[in-house]
Every structure is written in structure tokens, then in C-alpha cells.
Short mmCIF file of C-alpha atoms in Angstrom, two decimals:
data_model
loop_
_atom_site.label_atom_id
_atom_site.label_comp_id
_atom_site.label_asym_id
_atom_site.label_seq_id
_atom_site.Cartn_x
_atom_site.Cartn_y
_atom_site.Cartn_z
CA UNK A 1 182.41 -55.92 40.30
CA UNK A 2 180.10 -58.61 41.13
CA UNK A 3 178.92 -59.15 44.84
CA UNK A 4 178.16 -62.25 46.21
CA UNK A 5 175.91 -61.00 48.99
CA UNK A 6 172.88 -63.16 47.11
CA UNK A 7 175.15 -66.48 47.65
CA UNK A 8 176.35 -66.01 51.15
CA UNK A 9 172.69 -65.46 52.13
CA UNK A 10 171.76 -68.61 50.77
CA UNK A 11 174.77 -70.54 52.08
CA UNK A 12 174.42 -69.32 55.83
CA UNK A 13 170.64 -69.32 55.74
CA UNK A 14 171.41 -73.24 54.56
CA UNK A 15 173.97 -73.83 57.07
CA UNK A 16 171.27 -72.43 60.18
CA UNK A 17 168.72 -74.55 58.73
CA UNK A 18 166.13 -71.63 57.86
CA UNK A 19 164.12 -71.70 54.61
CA UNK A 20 163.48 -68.70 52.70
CA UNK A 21 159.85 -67.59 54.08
CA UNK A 22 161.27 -67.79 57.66
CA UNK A 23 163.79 -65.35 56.44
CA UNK A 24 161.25 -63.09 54.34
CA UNK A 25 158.98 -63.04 57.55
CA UNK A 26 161.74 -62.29 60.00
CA UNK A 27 162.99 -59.26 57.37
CA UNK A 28 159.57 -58.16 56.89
CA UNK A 29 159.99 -58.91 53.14
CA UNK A 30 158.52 -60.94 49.98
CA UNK A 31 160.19 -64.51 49.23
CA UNK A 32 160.07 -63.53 46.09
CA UNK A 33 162.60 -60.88 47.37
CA UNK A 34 165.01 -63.62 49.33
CA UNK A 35 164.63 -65.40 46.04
CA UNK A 36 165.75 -62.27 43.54
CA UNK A 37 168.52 -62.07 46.31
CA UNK A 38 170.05 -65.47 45.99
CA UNK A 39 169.54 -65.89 42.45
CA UNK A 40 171.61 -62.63 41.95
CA UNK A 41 168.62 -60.90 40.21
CA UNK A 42 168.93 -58.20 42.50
CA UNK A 43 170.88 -56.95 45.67
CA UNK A 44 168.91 -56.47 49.59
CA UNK A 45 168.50 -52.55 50.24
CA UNK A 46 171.33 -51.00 51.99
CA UNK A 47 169.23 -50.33 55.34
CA UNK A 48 168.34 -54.60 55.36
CA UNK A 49 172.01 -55.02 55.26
CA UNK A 50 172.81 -54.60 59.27
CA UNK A 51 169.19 -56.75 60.14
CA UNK A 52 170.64 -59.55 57.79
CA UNK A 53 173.65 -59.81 59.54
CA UNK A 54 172.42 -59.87 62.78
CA UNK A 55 169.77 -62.36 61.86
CA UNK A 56 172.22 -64.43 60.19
CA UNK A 57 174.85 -64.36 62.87
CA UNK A 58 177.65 -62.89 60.86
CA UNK A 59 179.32 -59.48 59.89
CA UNK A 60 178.14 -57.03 57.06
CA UNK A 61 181.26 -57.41 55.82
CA UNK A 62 181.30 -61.35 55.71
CA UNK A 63 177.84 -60.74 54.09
CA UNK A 64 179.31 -58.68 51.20
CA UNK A 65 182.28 -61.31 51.01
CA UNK A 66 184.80 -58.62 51.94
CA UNK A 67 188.95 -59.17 52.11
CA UNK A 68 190.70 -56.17 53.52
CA UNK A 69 193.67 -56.95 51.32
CA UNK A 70 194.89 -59.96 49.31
CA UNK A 71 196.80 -62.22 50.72
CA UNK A 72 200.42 -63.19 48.69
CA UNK A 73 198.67 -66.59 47.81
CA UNK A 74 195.48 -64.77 46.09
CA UNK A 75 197.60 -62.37 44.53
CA UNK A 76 200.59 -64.91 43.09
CA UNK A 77 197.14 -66.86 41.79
CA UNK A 78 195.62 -63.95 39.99
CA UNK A 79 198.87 -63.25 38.06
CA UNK A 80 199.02 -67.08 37.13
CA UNK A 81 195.49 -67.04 35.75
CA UNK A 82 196.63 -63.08 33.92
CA UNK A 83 199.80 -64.87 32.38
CA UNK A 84 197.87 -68.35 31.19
CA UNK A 85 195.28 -65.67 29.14
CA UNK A 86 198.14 -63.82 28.10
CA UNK A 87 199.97 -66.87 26.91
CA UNK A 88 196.95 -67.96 25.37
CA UNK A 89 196.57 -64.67 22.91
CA UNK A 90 193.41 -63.58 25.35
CA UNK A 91 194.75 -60.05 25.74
CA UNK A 92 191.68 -58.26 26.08
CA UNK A 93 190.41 -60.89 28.65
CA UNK A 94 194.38 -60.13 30.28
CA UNK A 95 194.59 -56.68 30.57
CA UNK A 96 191.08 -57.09 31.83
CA UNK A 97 191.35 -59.00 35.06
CA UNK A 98 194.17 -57.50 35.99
CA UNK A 99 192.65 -53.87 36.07
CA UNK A 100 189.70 -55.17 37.52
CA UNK A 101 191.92 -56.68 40.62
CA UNK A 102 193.97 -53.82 40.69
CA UNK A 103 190.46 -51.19 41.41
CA UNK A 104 189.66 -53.66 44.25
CA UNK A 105 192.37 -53.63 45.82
CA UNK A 106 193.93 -50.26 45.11
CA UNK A 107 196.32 -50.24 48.41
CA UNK A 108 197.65 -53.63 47.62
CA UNK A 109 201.34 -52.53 46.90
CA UNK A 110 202.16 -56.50 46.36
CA UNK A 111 199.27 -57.11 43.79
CA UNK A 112 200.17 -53.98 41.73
CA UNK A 113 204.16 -55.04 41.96
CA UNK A 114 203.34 -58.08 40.57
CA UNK A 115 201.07 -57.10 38.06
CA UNK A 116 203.55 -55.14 37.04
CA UNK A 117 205.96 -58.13 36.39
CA UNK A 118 203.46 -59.60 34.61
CA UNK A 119 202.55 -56.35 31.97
CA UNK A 120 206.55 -56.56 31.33
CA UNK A 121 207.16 -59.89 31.16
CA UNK A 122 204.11 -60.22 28.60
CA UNK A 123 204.57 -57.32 26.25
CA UNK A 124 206.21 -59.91 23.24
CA UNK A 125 202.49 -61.23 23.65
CA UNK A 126 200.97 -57.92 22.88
CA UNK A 127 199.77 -58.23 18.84
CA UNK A 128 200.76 -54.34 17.85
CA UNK A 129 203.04 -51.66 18.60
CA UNK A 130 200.60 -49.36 20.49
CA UNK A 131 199.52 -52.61 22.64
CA UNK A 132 202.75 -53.52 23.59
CA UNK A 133 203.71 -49.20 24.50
CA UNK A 134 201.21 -49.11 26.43
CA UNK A 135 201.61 -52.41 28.33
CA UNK A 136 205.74 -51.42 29.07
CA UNK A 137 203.88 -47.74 30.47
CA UNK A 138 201.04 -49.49 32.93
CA UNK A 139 203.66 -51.69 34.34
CA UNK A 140 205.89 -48.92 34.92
CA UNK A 141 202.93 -46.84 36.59
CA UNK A 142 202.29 -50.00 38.50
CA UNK A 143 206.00 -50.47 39.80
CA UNK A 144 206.24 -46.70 40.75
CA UNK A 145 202.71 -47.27 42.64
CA UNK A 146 204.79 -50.29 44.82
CA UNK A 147 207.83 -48.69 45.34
CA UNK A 148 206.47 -45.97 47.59
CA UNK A 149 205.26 -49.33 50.09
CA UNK A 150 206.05 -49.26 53.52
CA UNK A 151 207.17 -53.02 53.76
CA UNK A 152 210.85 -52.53 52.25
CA UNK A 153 211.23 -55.71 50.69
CA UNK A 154 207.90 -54.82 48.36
CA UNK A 155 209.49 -51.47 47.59
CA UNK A 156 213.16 -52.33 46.99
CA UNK A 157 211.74 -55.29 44.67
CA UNK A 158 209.51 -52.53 43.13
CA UNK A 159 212.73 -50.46 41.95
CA UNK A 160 214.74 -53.19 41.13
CA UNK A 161 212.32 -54.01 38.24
CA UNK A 162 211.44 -50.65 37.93
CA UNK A 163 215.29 -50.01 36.85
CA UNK A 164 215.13 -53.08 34.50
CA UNK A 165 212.23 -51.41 32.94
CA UNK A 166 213.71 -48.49 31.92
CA UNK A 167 217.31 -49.66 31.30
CA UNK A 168 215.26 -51.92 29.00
CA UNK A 169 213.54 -48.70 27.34
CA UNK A 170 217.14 -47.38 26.87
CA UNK A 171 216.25 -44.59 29.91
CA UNK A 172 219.46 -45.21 31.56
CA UNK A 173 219.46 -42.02 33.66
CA UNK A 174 216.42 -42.97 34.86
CA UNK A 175 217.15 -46.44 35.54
CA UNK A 176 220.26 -45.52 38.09
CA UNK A 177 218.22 -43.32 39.80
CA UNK A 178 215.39 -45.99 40.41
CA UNK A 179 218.36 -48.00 42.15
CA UNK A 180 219.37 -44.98 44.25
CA UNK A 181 216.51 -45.57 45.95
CA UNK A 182 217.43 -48.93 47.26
CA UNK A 183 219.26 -49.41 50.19
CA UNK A 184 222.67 -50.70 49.85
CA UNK A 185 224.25 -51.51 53.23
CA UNK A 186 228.19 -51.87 53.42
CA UNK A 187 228.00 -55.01 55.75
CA UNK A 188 225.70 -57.15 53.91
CA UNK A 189 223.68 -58.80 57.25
CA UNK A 190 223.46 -61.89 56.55
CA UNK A 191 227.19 -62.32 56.09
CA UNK A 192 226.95 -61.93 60.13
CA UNK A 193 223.44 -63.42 60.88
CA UNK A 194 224.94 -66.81 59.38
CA UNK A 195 228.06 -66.44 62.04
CA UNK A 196 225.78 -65.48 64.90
CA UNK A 197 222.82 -68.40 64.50
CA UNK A 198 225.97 -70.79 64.15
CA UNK A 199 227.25 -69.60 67.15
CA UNK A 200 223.43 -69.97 68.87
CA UNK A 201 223.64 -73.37 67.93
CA UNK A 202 220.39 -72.55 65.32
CA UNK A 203 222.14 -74.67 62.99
CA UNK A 204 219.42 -74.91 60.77
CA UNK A 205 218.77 -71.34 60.52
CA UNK A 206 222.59 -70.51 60.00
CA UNK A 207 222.34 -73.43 56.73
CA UNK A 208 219.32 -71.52 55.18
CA UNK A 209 220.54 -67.94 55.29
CA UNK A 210 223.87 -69.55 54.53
CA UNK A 211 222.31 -70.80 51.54
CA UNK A 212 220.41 -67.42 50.83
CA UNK A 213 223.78 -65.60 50.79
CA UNK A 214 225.03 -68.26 48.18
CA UNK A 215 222.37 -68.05 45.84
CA UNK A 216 222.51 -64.34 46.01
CA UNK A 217 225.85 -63.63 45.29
CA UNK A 218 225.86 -67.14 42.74
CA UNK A 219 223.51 -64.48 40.81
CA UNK A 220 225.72 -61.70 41.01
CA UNK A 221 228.72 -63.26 39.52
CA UNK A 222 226.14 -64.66 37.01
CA UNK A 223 224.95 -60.73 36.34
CA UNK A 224 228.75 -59.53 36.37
CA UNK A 225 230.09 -61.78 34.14
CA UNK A 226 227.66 -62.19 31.51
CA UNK A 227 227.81 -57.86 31.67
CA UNK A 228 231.52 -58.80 31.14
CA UNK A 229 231.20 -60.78 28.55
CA UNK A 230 229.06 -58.18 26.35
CA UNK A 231 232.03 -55.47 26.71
CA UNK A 232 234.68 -57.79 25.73
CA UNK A 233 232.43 -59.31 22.72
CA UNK A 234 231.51 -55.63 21.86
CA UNK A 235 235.50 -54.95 21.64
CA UNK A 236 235.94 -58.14 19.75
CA UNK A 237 237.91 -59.21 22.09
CA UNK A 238 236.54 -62.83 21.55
CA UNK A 239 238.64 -64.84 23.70
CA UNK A 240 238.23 -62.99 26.82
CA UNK A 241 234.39 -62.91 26.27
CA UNK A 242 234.40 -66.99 25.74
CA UNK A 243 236.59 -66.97 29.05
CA UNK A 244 233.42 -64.96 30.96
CA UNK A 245 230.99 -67.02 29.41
CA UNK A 246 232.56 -70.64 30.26
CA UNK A 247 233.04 -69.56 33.92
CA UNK A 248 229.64 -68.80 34.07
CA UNK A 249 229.00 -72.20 32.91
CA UNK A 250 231.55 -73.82 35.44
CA UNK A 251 229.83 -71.42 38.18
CA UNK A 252 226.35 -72.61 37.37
CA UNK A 253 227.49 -76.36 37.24
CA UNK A 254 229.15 -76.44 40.50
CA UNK A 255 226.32 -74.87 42.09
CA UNK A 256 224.36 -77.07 40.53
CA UNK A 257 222.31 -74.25 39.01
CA UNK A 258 222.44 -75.67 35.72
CA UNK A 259 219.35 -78.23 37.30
CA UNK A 260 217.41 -75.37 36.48
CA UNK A 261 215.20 -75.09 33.10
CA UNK A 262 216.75 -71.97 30.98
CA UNK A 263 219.39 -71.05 33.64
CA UNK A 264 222.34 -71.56 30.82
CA UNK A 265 220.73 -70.57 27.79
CA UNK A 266 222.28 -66.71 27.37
CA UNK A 267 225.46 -68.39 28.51
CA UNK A 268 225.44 -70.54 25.36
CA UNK A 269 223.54 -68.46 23.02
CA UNK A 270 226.74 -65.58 24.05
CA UNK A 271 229.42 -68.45 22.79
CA UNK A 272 227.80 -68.93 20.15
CA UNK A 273 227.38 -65.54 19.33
CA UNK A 274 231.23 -65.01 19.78
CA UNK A 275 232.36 -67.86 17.13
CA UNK A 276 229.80 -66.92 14.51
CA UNK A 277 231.03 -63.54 14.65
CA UNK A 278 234.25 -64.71 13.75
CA UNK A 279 232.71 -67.29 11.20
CA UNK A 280 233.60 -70.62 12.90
CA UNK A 281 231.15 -73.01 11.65
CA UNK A 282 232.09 -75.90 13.91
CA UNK A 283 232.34 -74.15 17.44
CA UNK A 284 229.56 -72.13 16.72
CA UNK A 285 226.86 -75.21 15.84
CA UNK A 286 228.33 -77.25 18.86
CA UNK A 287 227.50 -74.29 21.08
CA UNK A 288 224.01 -73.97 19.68
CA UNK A 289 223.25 -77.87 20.54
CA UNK A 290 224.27 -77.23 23.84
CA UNK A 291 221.79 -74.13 23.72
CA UNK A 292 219.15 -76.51 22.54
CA UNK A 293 219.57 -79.18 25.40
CA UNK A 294 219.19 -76.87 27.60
CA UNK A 295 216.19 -75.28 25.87
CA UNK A 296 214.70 -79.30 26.04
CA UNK A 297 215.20 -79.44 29.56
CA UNK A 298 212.01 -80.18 31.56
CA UNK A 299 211.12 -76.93 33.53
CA UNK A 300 211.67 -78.73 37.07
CA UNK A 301 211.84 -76.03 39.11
CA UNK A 302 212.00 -78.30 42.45
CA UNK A 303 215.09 -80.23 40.51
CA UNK A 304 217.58 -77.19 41.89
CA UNK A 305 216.11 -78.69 46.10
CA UNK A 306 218.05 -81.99 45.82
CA UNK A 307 221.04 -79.56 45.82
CA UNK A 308 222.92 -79.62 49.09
CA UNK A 309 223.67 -75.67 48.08
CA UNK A 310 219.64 -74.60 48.45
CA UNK A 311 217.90 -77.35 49.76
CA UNK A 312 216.66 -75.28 52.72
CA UNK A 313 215.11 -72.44 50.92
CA UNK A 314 212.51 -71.14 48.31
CA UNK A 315 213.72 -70.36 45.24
CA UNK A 316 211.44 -67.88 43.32
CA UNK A 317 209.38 -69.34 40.30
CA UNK A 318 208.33 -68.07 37.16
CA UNK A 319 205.05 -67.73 36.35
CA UNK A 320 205.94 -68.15 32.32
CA UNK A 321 204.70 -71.61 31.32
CA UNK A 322 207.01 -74.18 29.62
CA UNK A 323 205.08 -73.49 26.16
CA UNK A 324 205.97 -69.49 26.84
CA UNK A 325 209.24 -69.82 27.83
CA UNK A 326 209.83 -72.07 24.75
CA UNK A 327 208.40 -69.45 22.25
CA UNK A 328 211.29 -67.12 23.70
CA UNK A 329 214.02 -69.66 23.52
CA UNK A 330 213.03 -70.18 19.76
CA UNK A 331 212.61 -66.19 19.48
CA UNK A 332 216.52 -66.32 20.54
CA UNK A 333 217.67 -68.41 17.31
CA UNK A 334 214.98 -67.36 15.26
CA UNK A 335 215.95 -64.28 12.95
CA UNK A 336 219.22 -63.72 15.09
CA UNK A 337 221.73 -62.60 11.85
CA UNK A 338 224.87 -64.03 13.71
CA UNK A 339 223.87 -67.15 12.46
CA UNK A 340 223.03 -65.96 8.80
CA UNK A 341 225.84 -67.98 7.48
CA UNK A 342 224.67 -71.44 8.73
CA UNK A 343 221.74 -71.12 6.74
CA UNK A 344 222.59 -73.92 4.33
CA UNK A 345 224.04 -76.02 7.03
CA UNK A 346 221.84 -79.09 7.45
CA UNK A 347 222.97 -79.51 11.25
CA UNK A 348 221.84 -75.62 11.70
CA UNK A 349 218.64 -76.62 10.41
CA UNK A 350 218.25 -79.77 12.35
CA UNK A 351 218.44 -77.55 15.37
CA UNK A 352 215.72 -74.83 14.48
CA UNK A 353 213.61 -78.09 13.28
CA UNK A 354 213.96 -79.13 17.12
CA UNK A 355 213.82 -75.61 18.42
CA UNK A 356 210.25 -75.54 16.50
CA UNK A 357 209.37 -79.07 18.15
CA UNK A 358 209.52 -77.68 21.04
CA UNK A 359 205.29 -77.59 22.68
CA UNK A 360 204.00 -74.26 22.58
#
């Protein structure tokens, strides 16, 4: 780790208007030493450290350029800058910085949460089978590290992605039991916070949790029935799974969720899915154009605000570029087998020609 004790120096000596041989003389040391110090060449002795301070009007610690913690802002910023080298086949450099901020700030339960997000969401990036292993295990490590937090939204977060994890390493057991963990009240509160702030006359508190309550349960019938959909397609039951999969579609439309880059794209990749199964060429290549407009939406993710159904609260953003997220739309077309029998179709192909258009 590097320290910047040479730079503050100089910046605060600067800022006081001293030169370096008034500081040398008032240290008892060489210039040539203030000089080694602010050039980085070398670091003040530990016993200087206290006189410096003093003599420079600040803390030890704001000499050494020491944070307690990181705040949510430095932290969401780190994992931007670990996803863009990720994104950009750096994963040495990656893997790197992230372990580096981690043994910095090794009581940071938020950091090493979303770290964690960042090793899973990442591991199509990693070039071999060993790389991507042991990605899926340090973000599991990482989530179990945050779920024993003291702030319970960190640590319910923590096992919700913890059991998405491991459902997604087929360790179901282990996956319910990572939910067990989070606390499920009967009465969800907010279904009687929006009532009481209404009541208070806090109208515009009562609208944003309103809205919070919306969104969250808008997700839930999003989770339920696309789950729905998968045990009906897996019975063949094909109609029932197109019925799941189109009121998704009428859900996220009058919610006006389908503003939002990617938010339909299972939802039309499953229909399509369904009618290839069953070999029907015409249904199945109208639902893959739909799949590909939404795939060519612009990633707008303040688009969903001019919606009178969240315009009072903060959605959560991906950190996934447009170029990323594009790779994994084309990744859901690309070598799926379904679609085997379209091969030879030149509308199938004009769509994988515009899947690979796509930037990134």
C-alpha cells in the first residue's frame, strides 16, 4: 500500500507558506530529507511523525491520509473502476484492486458485499475454468464475511446474494438455509408506514415508500411468474407457460418497467423458447425481434423516473456497462440449441447479424 504522507507534507507545508529548510530546521533534519519525503523516495521516521503534525497543524492520521472506513460513494466507485478492468479482459489488474481494497479496509462489511457482487457478476469474464472456480469461491467468502454485519440491511442483502450464489452452484440446501437467515416479518411495514405518513399529512413520504412497496412487490410477481413459467415449460405445458410470460410483459408495461434497458429480455427469450420447442418458425422469430429491440434499447437507467410509479425513489443501478451487458444478451441467442432449426432462416440470421452489431 502506498502512503501519501510525502504529498500531504508538501501540500500543507504549501498551504502555511513554509519552504522546505524552514521545515528541515524546525525538525532538526536535512532538506535533502524533506525532499526524499515529498518526492516519495522515502518515508519520515516513526518518532518525527507526532512533531510533524504538530508543526503542521494537523493530525497524524490526516498526515498518513487515513479513512476509518469507506464511505458507500468510495466503495460503489472502486467496484466501477474493478468491473471497467474486468470488462476490459484486465483480470489480473481486477482481482488485484479489489484484494488490495479489501486488506485496507478489512471491517468494511459494505465494500466486501459488493465486491462480492462484482466477483459473481464477472466470472463469464474469467478466461479458464480454475479462474472462474475460484472467482464464484472469493465472492462467496466475501458474502459470508458481510452477512455477519451489524447494519441489517448490509447483512440481509449479503444472504440474499449469498443464496443466489449457491442456488446458482446447484447447492440448493445450502441456498435455503442462507435465506433462513433473513428476517421475514408477517406484516410487511411499509404496508402500514404508507397509511400512517398519509394520515400525518407527510404526503411526500407516504408517495415514496408507497412507491418502494410497488416496485418491490412489481419484482416479486416478476420472480414468481417467470419461476412459473419454467415449471409449466418444463411440463410442456406450453400454453400456460406463454400465459406467465405475457403477463409479465403486461406487468412490466403498465408499470412502465419496460423503460428499463434489459428488463424484458428473459421474458421474450422464455416465449421464444416455448414456440421453438414446439417448432413454430413464425412465433418463435417474431418473439426473438422483440428480444432484440429490447436488447437495442439505450441503457437509460433514469428513463424508469419520468414514471409517475417511482419517480420519488432510487432505483438500484448496475454497474455492468452497456458493451457488457450486450456480450450477455448475445451470449443468450448465441449457441442456445432451441433455435437450431432456424439456422437456415435468413430472418434468424438477420437478427444474430444485429445481435453482433451490438458495441461491445
Amino acid at each position: 500500500m502506498e502512503l501519501l504522507i510525502g504529498k500531504n507534507i508538501q501540500n500543507k507545508r504549501k498551504a502555511m507558506g513554509m519552504t522546505q529548510d524552514q521545515l528541515a530546521t524546525a525538525l532538526g533534519v536535512s532538506i535533502a530529507a524533506v525532499s526524499k519525503w515529498e518526492t516519495g523516495g522515502a518515508y519520515p521516521d516513526i518518532t518525527l511523525l507526532a512533531p510533524i503534525a504538530r508543526l503542521l497543524d494537523v493530525t497524524v492520521d490526516d498526515l498518513l491520509g487515513f479513512e476509518p472506513q469507506l464511505s458507500e460513494d468510495q466503495v460503489m466507485e472502486l467496484c466501477g473502476r474493478c468491473t471497467k478492468l474486468f470488462e476490459s479482459s484486465d483480470y489480473e489488474s481486477a482481482v488485484s484492486l479489489a484484494e488490495q481494497s479489501i486488506r485496507e479496509y478489512p471491517n468494511s462489511a459494505f465494500l466486501k458485499l459488493r465486491m462480492g457482487s462484482v466477483f459473481m457478476m464477472h466470472t463469464p469474464c474469467a478466461r479458464t475454468e480454475d479462474e472462474a472456480t475460484h472467482l464464484l469461491g472469493r465472492a462467496e467468502s466475501l458474502m459470508r464475511e458481510a452477512s455477519g454485519s451489524e447494519n441489517i440491511k448490509i447483512r440481509e442483502t449479503a444472504l440474499s446474494g449469498l443464496s443466489a450464489l449457491l442456488m446458482q452452484q446447484k447447492r440448493y440446501e445450502e441456498a435455503l438455509k442462507a435465506l433462513d437467515g433473513i428476517h421475514s416479518p408477517e406484516i410487511e411495514p411499509n404496508q402500514m408506514k404508507v397509511s400512517i405518513y398519509y394520515a400525518m399529512g407527510d404526503y411526500e413520504k407516504s408517495k415514496q415508500v408507497a412507491q418502494y412497496l410497488l416496485a418491490t412487490h412489481a419484482f416479486g410477481c416478476n420472480i414468481a411468474l417467470h419461476t412459473l413459467a419454467n415449471f409449466a415449460k418444463k411440463k410442456k405445458d406450453y400454453p400456460l407457460a406463454l400465459r406467465m410470460e405475457n403477463l409479465n410483459l403486461q406487468l412490466s408495461k403498465m408499470f412502465d418497467r419496460d423503460r428499463i434497458y434489459g428488463q424484458d429480455l428473459n421474458h421474450y427469450l422464455m416465449i421464444a423458447q416455448c414456440h421453438a420447442e414446439q417448432k413454430q418458425e413464425r412465433e418463435t422469430l417474431d418473439a426473438l425481434k422483440a428480444f432484440l429491440k429490447c436488447a437495442q434499447m439505450p441503457a437509460d437507467h433514469d428513463a424508469v423516473k419520468a414514471s409517475p410509479f417511482f419517480d420519488s425513489i432510487e432505483m438500484s443501478e448496475t454497474l455492468q456497462s452497456k458493451s457488457y451487458l450486450n456480450h450477455c444478451a448475445r451470449e443468450m441467442i448465441n449457441g442456445n440449441s432451441a433455435f437450431d432449426f432456424l439456422w437456415r432462416n435468413p430472418e434468424y440470421q438477420e437478427i444474430l447479424s444485429a445481435l453482433e452489431q451490438l458495441p461491445g
